[in-house]
PDB file of C-alpha atoms in Angstrom:
ATOM      1  CA  MET W   1     143.595-223.413 113.796  1.00 46.00           C
ATOM      2  CA  HIS W   2     139.865-223.360 114.368  1.00 54.00           C
ATOM      3  CA  SER W   3     138.037-226.686 114.557  1.00 55.00           C
ATOM      4  CA  GLN W   4     134.642-225.187 113.750  1.00 75.00           C
ATOM      5  CA  SER W   5     133.273-222.762 111.208  1.00 91.00           C
ATOM      6  CA  ALA W   6     132.532-219.162 112.087  1.00 95.00           C
ATOM      7  CA  SER W   7     128.739-218.899 112.334  1.00 97.00           C
ATOM      8  CA  HIS W   8     128.186-215.416 113.847  1.00 98.00           C
ATOM      9  CA  LEU W   9     129.467-212.084 112.566  1.00 98.00           C
ATOM     10  CA  LEU W  10     129.699-208.940 114.731  1.00 99.00           C
ATOM     11  CA  LEU W  11     130.496-205.759 112.822  1.00 99.00           C
ATOM     12  CA  VAL W  12     131.957-202.585 114.355  1.00 99.00           C
ATOM     13  CA  ALA W  13     132.828-199.438 112.427  1.00 98.00           C
ATOM     14  CA  MET W  14     135.847-198.131 114.342  1.00 97.00           C
ATOM     15  CA  ARG W  15     138.881-199.888 115.773  1.00 98.00           C
ATOM     16  CA  GLU W  16     138.465-197.956 119.003  1.00 97.00           C
ATOM     17  CA  GLU W  17     134.888-199.285 119.373  1.00 97.00           C
ATOM     18  CA  ALA W  18     136.142-202.774 118.708  1.00 98.00           C
ATOM     19  CA  GLN W  19     139.120-202.800 121.129  1.00 98.00           C
ATOM     20  CA  PRO W  20     137.191-203.463 124.390  1.00 98.00           C
ATOM     21  CA  LEU W  21     135.262-206.239 122.613  1.00 98.00           C
ATOM     22  CA  ILE W  22     138.492-207.824 121.370  1.00 98.00           C
ATOM     23  CA  SER W  23     140.147-207.745 124.834  1.00 98.00           C
ATOM     24  CA  GLY W  24     136.882-208.606 126.668  1.00 97.00           C
ATOM     25  CA  MET W  25     136.203-211.768 124.636  1.00 98.00           C
ATOM     26  CA  GLY W  26     139.754-212.840 123.923  1.00 98.00           C
ATOM     27  CA  LEU W  27     139.477-212.475 120.175  1.00 98.00           C
ATOM     28  CA  VAL W  28     142.532-213.029 117.926  1.00 98.00           C
ATOM     29  CA  GLU W  29     143.235-211.119 114.695  1.00 98.00           C
ATOM     30  CA  ILE W  30     143.125-213.481 111.689  1.00 98.00           C
ATOM     31  CA  ALA W  31     143.244-211.010 108.801  1.00 97.00           C
ATOM     32  CA  ARG W  32     143.906-207.310 108.082  1.00 97.00           C
ATOM     33  CA  PRO W  33     142.875-206.593 104.486  1.00 95.00           C
ATOM     34  CA  ASP W  34     144.156-203.009 104.759  1.00 95.00           C
ATOM     35  CA  PRO W  35     145.137-200.601 107.557  1.00 93.00           C
ATOM     36  CA  LEU W  36     141.450-199.698 108.158  1.00 93.00           C
ATOM     37  CA  ARG W  37     139.894-203.128 108.286  1.00 97.00           C
ATOM     38  CA  SER W  38     140.456-206.250 110.320  1.00 98.00           C
ATOM     39  CA  LEU W  39     138.931-209.643 111.129  1.00 98.00           C
ATOM     40  CA  TYR W  40     139.161-211.165 114.600  1.00 99.00           C
ATOM     41  CA  ARG W  41     137.874-214.539 115.775  1.00 98.00           C
ATOM     42  CA  ARG W  42     137.226-216.861 118.670  1.00 97.00           C
ATOM     43  CA  GLY W  43     135.498-220.046 117.959  1.00 96.00           C
ATOM     44  CA  PRO W  44     132.229-219.480 116.079  1.00 97.00           C
ATOM     45  CA  LEU W  45     132.363-215.660 116.590  1.00 98.00           C
ATOM     46  CA  LEU W  46     133.915-213.464 113.900  1.00 98.00           C
ATOM     47  CA  LEU W  47     134.399-209.743 114.575  1.00 99.00           C
ATOM     48  CA  ALA W  48     134.922-207.392 111.658  1.00 99.00           C
ATOM     49  CA  ILE W  49     136.152-203.760 111.822  1.00 99.00           C
ATOM     50  CA  SER W  50     134.752-202.101 108.716  1.00 98.00           C
ATOM     51  CA  GLY W  51     135.512-198.435 108.763  1.00 97.00           C
ATOM     52  CA  ILE W  52     132.919-195.668 109.067  1.00 97.00           C
ATOM     53  CA  GLY W  53     129.971-195.498 106.686  1.00 96.00           C
ATOM     54  CA  SER W  54     127.303-197.802 105.244  1.00 96.00           C
ATOM     55  CA  HIS W  55     129.431-198.530 102.188  1.00 96.00           C
ATOM     56  CA  ASN W  56     132.334-199.775 104.286  1.00 97.00           C
ATOM     57  CA  MET W  57     130.179-201.873 106.591  1.00 98.00           C
ATOM     58  CA  ALA W  58     128.276-203.548 103.767  1.00 98.00           C
ATOM     59  CA  ALA W  59     131.528-204.203 101.911  1.00 98.00           C
ATOM     60  CA  MET W  60     133.177-205.698 104.971  1.00 98.00           C
ATOM     61  CA  ALA W  61     130.178-207.888 105.658  1.00 98.00           C
ATOM     62  CA  GLY W  62     130.500-209.152 102.065  1.00 98.00           C
ATOM     63  CA  LEU W  63     134.200-209.944 102.548  1.00 98.00           C
ATOM     64  CA  ALA W  64     133.486-211.740 105.821  1.00 98.00           C
ATOM     65  CA  LEU W  65     130.735-213.873 104.149  1.00 98.00           C
ATOM     66  CA  ARG W  66     132.996-214.677 101.243  1.00 97.00           C
ATOM     67  CA  GLU W  67     135.723-215.932 103.516  1.00 96.00           C
ATOM     68  CA  HIS W  68     133.354-217.549 106.051  1.00 97.00           C
ATOM     69  CA  PRO W  69     130.251-218.737 104.181  1.00 97.00           C
ATOM     70  CA  ALA W  70     128.862-220.644 107.183  1.00 97.00           C
ATOM     71  CA  ILE W  71     127.888-217.399 108.942  1.00 98.00           C
ATOM     72  CA  GLU W  72     124.185-217.613 109.919  1.00 97.00           C
ATOM     73  CA  SER W  73     123.601-214.473 111.963  1.00 97.00           C
ATOM     74  CA  VAL W  74     124.916-210.901 111.990  1.00 98.00           C
ATOM     75  CA  ALA W  75     125.199-208.225 114.685  1.00 98.00           C
ATOM     76  CA  ASN W  76     126.326-204.632 114.961  1.00 98.00           C
ATOM     77  CA  PHE W  77     127.664-202.692 117.906  1.00 98.00           C
ATOM     78  CA  GLY W  78     128.425-198.954 117.917  1.00 98.00           C
ATOM     79  CA  SER W  79     127.629-195.411 118.915  1.00 98.00           C
ATOM     80  CA  ALA W  80     124.710-193.269 117.776  1.00 98.00           C
ATOM     81  CA  GLY W  81     123.425-189.752 118.223  1.00 98.00           C
ATOM     82  CA  ALA W  82     120.020-189.238 119.964  1.00 98.00           C
ATOM     83  CA  TYR W  83     117.341-186.924 118.716  1.00 97.00           C
ATOM     84  CA  ALA W  84     116.180-184.332 121.264  1.00 95.00           C
ATOM     85  CA  ALA W  85     112.643-185.645 121.353  1.00 95.00           C
ATOM     86  CA  ALA W  86     113.912-189.073 122.419  1.00 97.00           C
ATOM     87  CA  ARG W  87     115.342-187.687 125.637  1.00 97.00           C
ATOM     88  CA  LEU W  88     118.135-190.314 125.790  1.00 98.00           C
ATOM     89  CA  PRO W  89     121.253-189.191 127.671  1.00 97.00           C
ATOM     90  CA  ALA W  90     124.777-190.167 126.699  1.00 97.00           C
ATOM     91  CA  GLY W  91     125.567-193.762 127.583  1.00 97.00           C
ATOM     92  CA  ARG W  92     122.020-195.076 127.270  1.00 98.00           C
ATOM     93  CA  LEU W  93     121.740-198.384 125.419  1.00 98.00           C
ATOM     94  CA  ARG W  94     119.160-199.291 122.829  1.00 98.00           C
ATOM     95  CA  CYS W  95     118.376-202.248 120.590  1.00 98.00           C
ATOM     96  CA  VAL W  96     117.462-201.098 117.104  1.00 98.00           C
ATOM     97  CA  GLU W  97     114.244-202.590 115.729  1.00 98.00           C
ATOM     98  CA  GLN W  98     114.016-200.520 112.514  1.00 98.00           C
ATOM     99  CA  VAL W  99     116.390-198.466 110.431  1.00 98.00           C
ATOM    100  CA  ALA W 100     115.677-195.861 107.767  1.00 96.00           C
ATOM    101  CA  LYS W 101     117.836-193.922 105.281  1.00 94.00           C
ATOM    102  CA  TRP W 102     117.386-190.229 106.160  1.00 92.00           C
ATOM    103  CA  ASP W 103     119.748-188.721 103.553  1.00 86.00           C
ATOM    104  CA  LEU W 104     118.315-190.410 100.473  1.00 76.00           C
ATOM    105  CA  ASN W 105     115.390-188.144  99.491  1.00 70.00           C
ATOM    106  CA  LEU W 106     113.993-188.621  95.953  1.00 64.00           C
ATOM    107  CA  PRO W 107     110.498-187.110  95.916  1.00 66.00           C
ATOM    108  CA  LEU W 108     109.496-188.881  92.679  1.00 61.00           C
ATOM    109  CA  ALA W 109     106.730-191.402  92.187  1.00 65.00           C
ATOM    110  CA  GLY W 110     107.909-194.936  92.933  1.00 66.00           C
ATOM    111  CA  MET W 111     111.359-193.941  94.207  1.00 64.00           C
ATOM    112  CA  GLU W 112     110.537-194.666  97.837  1.00 64.00           C
ATOM    113  CA  GLY W 113     110.756-198.383  97.025  1.00 62.00           C
ATOM    114  CA  HIS W 114     114.471-198.048  96.632  1.00 65.00           C
ATOM    115  CA  TYR W 115     115.084-197.110 100.273  1.00 78.00           C
ATOM    116  CA  PRO W 116     112.292-198.583 102.455  1.00 90.00           C
ATOM    117  CA  PRO W 117     112.597-198.732 106.262  1.00 94.00           C
ATOM    118  CA  LEU W 118     114.050-202.075 107.226  1.00 96.00           C
ATOM    119  CA  ARG W 119     113.195-204.227 110.233  1.00 97.00           C
ATOM    120  CA  LEU W 120     115.840-205.874 112.429  1.00 97.00           C
ATOM    121  CA  SER W 121     115.476-209.064 114.429  1.00 92.00           C
ATOM    122  CA  GLY W 122     116.018-207.708 117.938  1.00 84.00           C
ATOM    123  CA  GLY W 123     117.970-210.858 118.708  1.00 88.00           C
ATOM    124  CA  LEU W 124     120.003-211.312 121.882  1.00 90.00           C
ATOM    125  CA  PRO W 125     119.821-207.686 123.147  1.00 90.00           C
ATOM    126  CA  ALA W 126     116.031-207.831 123.014  1.00 91.00           C
ATOM    127  CA  GLU W 127     116.111-211.096 124.978  1.00 91.00           C
ATOM    128  CA  GLN W 128     118.186-209.259 127.638  1.00 91.00           C
ATOM    129  CA  GLY W 129     115.429-206.663 128.013  1.00 94.00           C
ATOM    130  CA  ILE W 130     117.269-203.777 126.312  1.00 96.00           C
ATOM    131  CA  PRO W 131     114.624-201.323 125.113  1.00 97.00           C
ATOM    132  CA  ALA W 132     113.947-201.082 121.386  1.00 97.00           C
ATOM    133  CA  CYS W 133     114.224-197.996 119.260  1.00 98.00           C
ATOM    134  CA  ARG W 134     114.245-196.803 115.621  1.00 98.00           C
ATOM    135  CA  CYS W 135     117.415-195.523 113.954  1.00 98.00           C
ATOM    136  CA  ASN W 136     118.142-193.296 110.985  1.00 98.00           C
ATOM    137  CA  SER W 137     121.299-193.857 108.924  1.00 97.00           C
ATOM    138  CA  GLY W 138     123.108-191.360 106.748  1.00 94.00           C
ATOM    139  CA  CYS W 139     126.485-190.576 105.340  1.00 90.00           C
ATOM    140  CA  SER W 140     126.951-187.596 107.703  1.00 90.00           C
ATOM    141  CA  PHE W 141     125.487-185.995 110.802  1.00 93.00           C
ATOM    142  CA  SER W 142     122.034-184.684 109.861  1.00 92.00           C
ATOM    143  CA  THR W 143     121.430-180.944 109.487  1.00 91.00           C
ATOM    144  CA  ARG W 144     118.596-178.963 111.023  1.00 93.00           C
ATOM    145  CA  GLU W 145     117.315-178.290 107.490  1.00 92.00           C
ATOM    146  CA  ALA W 146     117.164-182.004 106.749  1.00 91.00           C
ATOM    147  CA  ARG W 147     115.430-182.848 110.022  1.00 94.00           C
ATOM    148  CA  GLU W 148     112.738-180.253 109.369  1.00 92.00           C
ATOM    149  CA  ARG W 149     111.868-181.402 105.895  1.00 89.00           C
ATOM    150  CA  PRO W 150     108.569-183.228 105.279  1.00 87.00           C
ATOM    151  CA  GLY W 151     108.976-186.967 105.323  1.00 86.00           C
ATOM    152  CA  PHE W 152     112.115-187.069 107.466  1.00 92.00           C
ATOM    153  CA  PRO W 153     111.838-190.540 109.059  1.00 93.00           C
ATOM    154  CA  ALA W 154     110.704-190.732 112.658  1.00 96.00           C
ATOM    155  CA  ALA W 155     113.384-192.203 114.917  1.00 98.00           C
ATOM    156  CA  GLU W 156     115.109-191.954 118.221  1.00 98.00           C
ATOM    157  CA  LEU W 157     118.750-192.513 117.119  1.00 98.00           C
ATOM    158  CA  GLU W 158     120.993-191.666 114.145  1.00 98.00           C
ATOM    159  CA  ASP W 159     124.100-193.516 112.929  1.00 98.00           C
ATOM    160  CA  MET W 160     126.195-193.826 109.773  1.00 97.00           C
ATOM    161  CA  GLU W 161     126.371-197.561 109.044  1.00 98.00           C
ATOM    162  CA  LEU W 162     123.330-199.547 109.910  1.00 98.00           C
ATOM    163  CA  TYR W 163     121.122-199.072 106.801  1.00 97.00           C
ATOM    164  CA  GLY W 164     123.770-200.481 104.429  1.00 97.00           C
ATOM    165  CA  LEU W 165     124.309-203.483 106.681  1.00 98.00           C
ATOM    166  CA  ALA W 166     120.583-204.053 107.156  1.00 98.00           C
ATOM    167  CA  SER W 167     120.038-203.844 103.375  1.00 97.00           C
ATOM    168  CA  PHE W 168     122.809-206.415 102.818  1.00 98.00           C
ATOM    169  CA  CYS W 169     121.428-208.844 105.480  1.00 98.00           C
ATOM    170  CA  SER W 170     117.880-208.449 104.211  1.00 96.00           C
ATOM    171  CA  LEU W 171     118.869-209.343 100.698  1.00 96.00           C
ATOM    172  CA  LEU W 172     120.711-212.444 101.925  1.00 97.00           C
ATOM    173  CA  GLY W 173     118.032-213.468 104.450  1.00 97.00           C
ATOM    174  CA  LEU W 174     120.425-213.157 107.422  1.00 98.00           C
ATOM    175  CA  PRO W 175     119.019-212.170 110.873  1.00 97.00           C
ATOM    176  CA  LEU W 176     120.563-208.945 112.141  1.00 98.00           C
ATOM    177  CA  TRP W 177     120.571-207.247 115.557  1.00 98.00           C
ATOM    178  CA  SER W 178     122.132-203.958 116.505  1.00 98.00           C
ATOM    179  CA  LEU W 179     123.138-202.660 119.943  1.00 98.00           C
ATOM    180  CA  LYS W 180     123.729-198.914 120.073  1.00 98.00           C
ATOM    181  CA  PHE W 181     124.921-196.606 122.860  1.00 98.00           C
ATOM    182  CA  VAL W 182     124.236-192.874 122.810  1.00 98.00           C
ATOM    183  CA  SER W 183     127.442-190.874 122.323  1.00 98.00           C
ATOM    184  CA  ASN W 184     125.907-187.432 121.622  1.00 96.00           C
ATOM    185  CA  GLN W 185     122.766-185.464 120.994  1.00 96.00           C
ATOM    186  CA  VAL W 186     121.899-184.777 117.388  1.00 97.00           C
ATOM    187  CA  GLY W 187     122.242-181.075 116.694  1.00 94.00           C
ATOM    188  CA  ASP W 188     124.619-178.166 116.174  1.00 92.00           C
ATOM    189  CA  THR W 189     127.075-179.376 118.853  1.00 93.00           C
ATOM    190  CA  ALA W 190     127.010-183.086 117.924  1.00 94.00           C
ATOM    191  CA  LEU W 191     130.628-183.332 116.943  1.00 92.00           C
ATOM    192  CA  GLU W 192     131.817-181.630 120.096  1.00 95.00           C
ATOM    193  CA  GLU W 193     129.588-183.865 122.271  1.00 95.00           C
ATOM    194  CA  PHE W 194     130.779-186.963 120.443  1.00 95.00           C
ATOM    195  CA  SER W 195     134.421-186.040 121.084  1.00 94.00           C
ATOM    196  CA  ARG W 196     133.626-185.513 124.772  1.00 94.00           C
ATOM    197  CA  GLU W 197     131.215-188.378 125.538  1.00 94.00           C
ATOM    198  CA  PHE W 198     132.214-191.261 123.233  1.00 96.00           C
ATOM    199  CA  ARG W 199     135.169-192.576 125.226  1.00 95.00           C
ATOM    200  CA  THR W 200     133.356-191.859 128.533  1.00 96.00           C
ATOM    201  CA  HIS W 201     130.614-194.388 127.778  1.00 97.00           C
ATOM    202  CA  LEU W 202     132.271-196.826 125.328  1.00 98.00           C
ATOM    203  CA  HIS W 203     133.632-199.356 127.836  1.00 97.00           C
ATOM    204  CA  ALA W 204     130.434-199.726 129.812  1.00 98.00           C
ATOM    205  CA  ALA W 205     128.462-200.252 126.631  1.00 98.00           C
ATOM    206  CA  ALA W 206     131.079-202.681 125.299  1.00 98.00           C
ATOM    207  CA  ASP W 207     130.902-204.708 128.483  1.00 98.00           C
ATOM    208  CA  VAL W 208     127.149-205.204 127.878  1.00 97.00           C
ATOM    209  CA  CYS W 209     127.804-206.225 124.290  1.00 98.00           C
ATOM    210  CA  CYS W 210     130.520-208.709 125.430  1.00 97.00           C
ATOM    211  CA  GLY W 211     128.057-210.228 127.911  1.00 96.00           C
ATOM    212  CA  ILE W 212     125.524-210.727 125.102  1.00 96.00           C
ATOM    213  CA  ALA W 213     127.934-211.966 122.446  1.00 95.00           C
ATOM    214  CA  GLN W 214     129.618-214.251 124.975  1.00 92.00           C
ATOM    215  CA  ARG W 215     126.682-216.623 124.420  1.00 92.00           C
ATOM    216  CA  TRP W 216     128.014-217.297 120.955  1.00 93.00           C
ATOM    217  CA  ILE W 217     131.407-218.546 122.248  1.00 89.00           C
ATOM    218  CA  SER W 218     130.547-220.114 125.596  1.00 72.00           C
TER     219      SER W 218
END
């Protein structure tokens, strides 16, 4: 039994990304809504595994808030691809300060108001001196054609979950920070690079995230 309410929510897309956080902070599984998703907890910290994609992460955040309504801040940890112009090698850590939706492109008057760039709080990673960046979110890895179109959002990183989570938190007035580590370069070989580099750099990045999130449970 927990003697205090969960007040901080950390969302991770994949179970493999979450595992070093679970072991590193001594989190205990408290719920598994389905084979894909789980909730873990230690004291005021709740960790949620959502599954890949903005829809899954926003949905899991909603479930966590329903079950733990005292949550007052939200965080995200995960991997991201780096655009060539950013010159960020695999393993590099960044704190996301703004996220945009790259794959929702409706060139009609007034439509841009449905998917504006969203600001994040910076939070604990920024306090630790981790450099800030911008991130684009989409439902897949971006294509060269998409990246070359007029109006493609300027950013250093690209992921598949953060915009949905940021939209959810913005609507509810919850502060959100996101810590990303580079797992691949955005481009034609992104999937191959991800398969090769993700596990190589996951544990070092997770150690940093544990050190930051530990402030919530110490």
